[in-house]
Short mmCIF file of C-alpha atoms in Angstrom, two decimals:
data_model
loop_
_atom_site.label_atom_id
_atom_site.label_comp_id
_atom_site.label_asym_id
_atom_site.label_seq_id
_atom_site.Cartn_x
_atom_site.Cartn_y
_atom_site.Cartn_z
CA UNK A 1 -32.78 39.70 -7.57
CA UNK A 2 -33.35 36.39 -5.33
CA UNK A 3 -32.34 33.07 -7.13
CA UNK A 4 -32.69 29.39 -6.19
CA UNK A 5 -29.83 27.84 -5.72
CA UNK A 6 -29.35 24.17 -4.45
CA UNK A 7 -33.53 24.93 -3.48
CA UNK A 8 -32.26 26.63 -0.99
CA UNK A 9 -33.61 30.85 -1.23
CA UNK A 10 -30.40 32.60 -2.24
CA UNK A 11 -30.15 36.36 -0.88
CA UNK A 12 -27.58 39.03 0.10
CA UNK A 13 -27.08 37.74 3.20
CA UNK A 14 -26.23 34.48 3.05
CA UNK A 15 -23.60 35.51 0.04
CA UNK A 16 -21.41 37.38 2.78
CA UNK A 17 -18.53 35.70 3.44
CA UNK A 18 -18.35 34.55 7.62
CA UNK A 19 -15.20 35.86 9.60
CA UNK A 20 -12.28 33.55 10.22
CA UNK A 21 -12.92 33.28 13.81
CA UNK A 22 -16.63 32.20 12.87
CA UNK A 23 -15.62 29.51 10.71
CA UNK A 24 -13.23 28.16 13.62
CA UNK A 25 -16.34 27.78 15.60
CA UNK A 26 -17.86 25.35 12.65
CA UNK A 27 -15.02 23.19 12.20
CA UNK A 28 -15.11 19.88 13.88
CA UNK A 29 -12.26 19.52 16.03
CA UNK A 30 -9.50 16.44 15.34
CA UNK A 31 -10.25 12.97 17.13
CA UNK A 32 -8.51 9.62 16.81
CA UNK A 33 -10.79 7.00 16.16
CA UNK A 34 -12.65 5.05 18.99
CA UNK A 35 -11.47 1.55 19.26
CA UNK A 36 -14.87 0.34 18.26
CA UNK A 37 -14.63 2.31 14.80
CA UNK A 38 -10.67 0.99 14.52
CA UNK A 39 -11.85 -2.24 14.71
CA UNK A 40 -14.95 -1.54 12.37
CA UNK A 41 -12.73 -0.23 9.77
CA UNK A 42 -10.09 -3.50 10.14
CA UNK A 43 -13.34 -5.85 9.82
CA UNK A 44 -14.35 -4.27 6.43
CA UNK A 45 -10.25 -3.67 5.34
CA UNK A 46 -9.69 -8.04 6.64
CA UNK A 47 -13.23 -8.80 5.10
CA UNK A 48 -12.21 -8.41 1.67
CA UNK A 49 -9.00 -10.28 2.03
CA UNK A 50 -8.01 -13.69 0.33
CA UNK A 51 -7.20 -15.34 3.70
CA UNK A 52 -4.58 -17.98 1.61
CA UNK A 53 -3.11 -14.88 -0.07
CA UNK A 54 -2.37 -13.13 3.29
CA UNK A 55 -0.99 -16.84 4.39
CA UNK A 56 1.38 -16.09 1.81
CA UNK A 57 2.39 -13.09 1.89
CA UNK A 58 2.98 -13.90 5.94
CA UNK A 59 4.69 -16.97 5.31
CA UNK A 60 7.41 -15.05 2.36
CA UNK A 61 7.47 -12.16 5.09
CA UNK A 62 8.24 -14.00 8.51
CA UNK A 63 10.27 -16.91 6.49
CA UNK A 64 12.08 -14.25 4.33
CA UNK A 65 10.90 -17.24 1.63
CA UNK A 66 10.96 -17.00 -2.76
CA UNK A 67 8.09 -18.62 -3.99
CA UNK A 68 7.24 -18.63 -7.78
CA UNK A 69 3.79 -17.63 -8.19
CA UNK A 70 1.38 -15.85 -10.80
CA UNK A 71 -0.94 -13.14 -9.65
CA UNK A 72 -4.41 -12.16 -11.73
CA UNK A 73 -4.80 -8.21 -11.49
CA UNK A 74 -7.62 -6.41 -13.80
CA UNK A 75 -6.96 -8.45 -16.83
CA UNK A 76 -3.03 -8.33 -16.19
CA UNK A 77 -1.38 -11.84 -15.14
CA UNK A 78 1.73 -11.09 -13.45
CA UNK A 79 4.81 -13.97 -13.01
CA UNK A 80 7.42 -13.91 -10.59
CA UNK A 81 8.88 -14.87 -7.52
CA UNK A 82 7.45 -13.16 -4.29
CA UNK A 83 10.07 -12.22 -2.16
CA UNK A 84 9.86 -10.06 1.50
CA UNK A 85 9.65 -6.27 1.45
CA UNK A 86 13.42 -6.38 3.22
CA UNK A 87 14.66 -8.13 -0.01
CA UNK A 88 12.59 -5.59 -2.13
CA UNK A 89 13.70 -2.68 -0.06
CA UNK A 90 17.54 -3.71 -0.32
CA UNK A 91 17.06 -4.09 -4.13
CA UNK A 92 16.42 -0.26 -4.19
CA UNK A 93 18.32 0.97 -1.68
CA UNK A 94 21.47 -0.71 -3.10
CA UNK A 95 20.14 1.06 -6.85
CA UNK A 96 20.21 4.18 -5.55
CA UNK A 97 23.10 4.15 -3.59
CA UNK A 98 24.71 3.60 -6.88
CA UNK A 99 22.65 6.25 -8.84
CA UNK A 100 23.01 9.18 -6.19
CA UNK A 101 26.00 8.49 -3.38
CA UNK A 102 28.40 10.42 -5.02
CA UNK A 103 26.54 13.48 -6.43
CA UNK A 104 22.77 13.75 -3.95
CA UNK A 105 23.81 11.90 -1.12
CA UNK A 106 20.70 14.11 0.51
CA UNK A 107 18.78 11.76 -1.73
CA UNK A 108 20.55 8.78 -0.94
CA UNK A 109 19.57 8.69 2.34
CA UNK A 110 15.85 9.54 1.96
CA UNK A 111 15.64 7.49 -0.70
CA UNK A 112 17.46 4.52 1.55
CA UNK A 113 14.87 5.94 4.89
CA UNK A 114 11.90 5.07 2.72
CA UNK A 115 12.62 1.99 1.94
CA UNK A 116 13.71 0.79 5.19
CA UNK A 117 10.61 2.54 6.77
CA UNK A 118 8.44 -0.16 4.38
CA UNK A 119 10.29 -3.39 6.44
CA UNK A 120 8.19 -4.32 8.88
CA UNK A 121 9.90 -5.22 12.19
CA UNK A 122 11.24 -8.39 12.65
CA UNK A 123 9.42 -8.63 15.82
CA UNK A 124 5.91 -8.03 14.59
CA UNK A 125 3.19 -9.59 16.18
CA UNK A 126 0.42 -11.82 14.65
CA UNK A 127 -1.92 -9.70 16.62
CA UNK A 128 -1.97 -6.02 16.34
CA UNK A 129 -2.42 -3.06 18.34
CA UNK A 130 -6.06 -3.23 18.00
CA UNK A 131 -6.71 -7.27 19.27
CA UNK A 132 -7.07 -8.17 15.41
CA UNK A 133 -4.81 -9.96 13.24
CA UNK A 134 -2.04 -7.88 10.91
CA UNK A 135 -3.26 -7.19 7.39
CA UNK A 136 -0.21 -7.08 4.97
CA UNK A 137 -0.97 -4.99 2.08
CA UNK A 138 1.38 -5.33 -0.67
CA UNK A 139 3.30 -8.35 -2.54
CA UNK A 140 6.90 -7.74 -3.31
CA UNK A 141 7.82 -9.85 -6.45
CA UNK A 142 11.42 -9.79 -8.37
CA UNK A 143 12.43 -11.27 -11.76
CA UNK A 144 9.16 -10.21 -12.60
CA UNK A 145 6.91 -10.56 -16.24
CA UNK A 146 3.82 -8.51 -16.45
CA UNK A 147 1.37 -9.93 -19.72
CA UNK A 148 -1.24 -8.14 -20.93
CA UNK A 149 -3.14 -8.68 -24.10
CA UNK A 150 -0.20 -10.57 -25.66
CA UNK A 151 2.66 -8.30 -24.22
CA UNK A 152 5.19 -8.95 -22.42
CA UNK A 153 7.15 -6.41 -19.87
CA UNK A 154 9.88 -7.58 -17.83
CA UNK A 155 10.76 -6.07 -14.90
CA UNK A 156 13.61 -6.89 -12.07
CA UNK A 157 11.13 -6.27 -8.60
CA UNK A 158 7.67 -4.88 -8.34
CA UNK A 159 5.10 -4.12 -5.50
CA UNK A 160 1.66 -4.18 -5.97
CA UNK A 161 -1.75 -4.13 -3.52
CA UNK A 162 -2.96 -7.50 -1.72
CA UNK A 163 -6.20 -6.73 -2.46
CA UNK A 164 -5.96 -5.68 -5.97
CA UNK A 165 -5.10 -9.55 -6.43
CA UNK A 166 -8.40 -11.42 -8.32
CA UNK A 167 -6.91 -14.73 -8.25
CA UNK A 168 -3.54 -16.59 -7.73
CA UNK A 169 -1.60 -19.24 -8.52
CA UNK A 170 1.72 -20.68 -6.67
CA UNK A 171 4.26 -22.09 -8.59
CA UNK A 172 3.28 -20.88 -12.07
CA UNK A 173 6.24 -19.03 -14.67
CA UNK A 174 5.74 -17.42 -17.55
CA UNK A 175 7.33 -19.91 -19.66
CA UNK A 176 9.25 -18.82 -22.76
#
C-alpha cells in the first residue's frame, strides 16, 4: 500500500535503509570558512553591537578599570560595578581553590584552566585575525544586584552577554 508522505510517493524502495559506505558518499565533507563568509558573519555579529557598550567593555578590559554602571536586560535592570574577566576569573578560581584543593584537586585545576582560558591576552590586538575589529562578548560585573519586578537578588560577580544588553547606564547603584 503506497502512501504520501511529505508529497513525495512513498514505496518499498525508498523505505530501505542506504549502506554506511553510501551515506559517506552524501555527507558534505568539513571546510573552514572562506574569509569572505568570516568576515560576513563578524559584519552581522559587530552590526548588532552598541558601539559605546563595546567602548566599555574595552576600556574596563585593557584598563583593568571598576566602573559602576546599570545594565537593562529583558525587563531585568542589573547594578554593579563592571570589572575585567581577569578580576572575574580570579574571583572563582580563588572560590574553588578553597571549595576543592584539598579533597578534588582534579577539579581544582580544571575548574582554575577554565577560567583562565576566559582572560583574554594581555597582548590582544584592536584588530583581529580577520582585518576587523575584536568583538567582546560578555560583561563581568561584581557586588552585583539583579531587580526584577520589585525583587531584589544580590550576588558577589556575574557575567552576562554584550548583546543581550537593551540599554545602559554608567554610574547608576541600586540605592538602598
Amino acid at each position: 500500500m503506497d502512501e504520501e508522505i511529505r508529497g513525495e510517493q512513498y514505496t518499498e524502495e525508498s523505505a530501505t535503509n542506504h549502506t554506511a559506505s553510501e551515506a559517506g558518499q552524501t555527507e558534505t565533507p568539513f571546510r573552514p570558512l572562506t574569509r569572505v563568509e568570516r568576515r560576513n558573519l563578524w559584519l552581522k555579529e559587530y552590526g548588532d553591537q552598541d558601539f559605546a557598550l563595546q567602548m566599555w567593555a574595552r576600556l574596563v578590559e585593557l584598563q583593568d578599570l571598576e566602573i559602576e554602571m546599570m545594565l537593562q536586560m529583558n525587563g531585568l535592570l542589573v547594578f554593579g560595578i563592571m570589572v575585567s574577566t581577569q578580576r572575574y576569573a580570579q574571583f572563582y578560581i580563588d572560590l574553588n581553590e578553597e571549595l576543592h584543593r584539598e579533597r578534588e584537586p582534579e577539579t581544582a585545576d580544571a575548574l582554575r584552566e577554565y577560567y583562565l582560558a576566559l582572560v583574554p591576552p594581555q597582548d590582544q590586538p584592536e584588530i583581529g585575525p580577520e582585518g576587523l575589529p575584536v568583538v567582546f562578548r560578555y560583561i563581568h560585573m561584581n557586588d552585583v544586584t539583579i531587580m526584577s519586578a520589585g525583587h531584589k537578588i544580590k550576588v558577589p560577580y556575574w557575567r552576562g552577554k554584550i548583546c543581550e544588553v537593551d540599554a545602559f547606564v554608567v554610574g547608576a547603584t541600586a540605592g538602598e
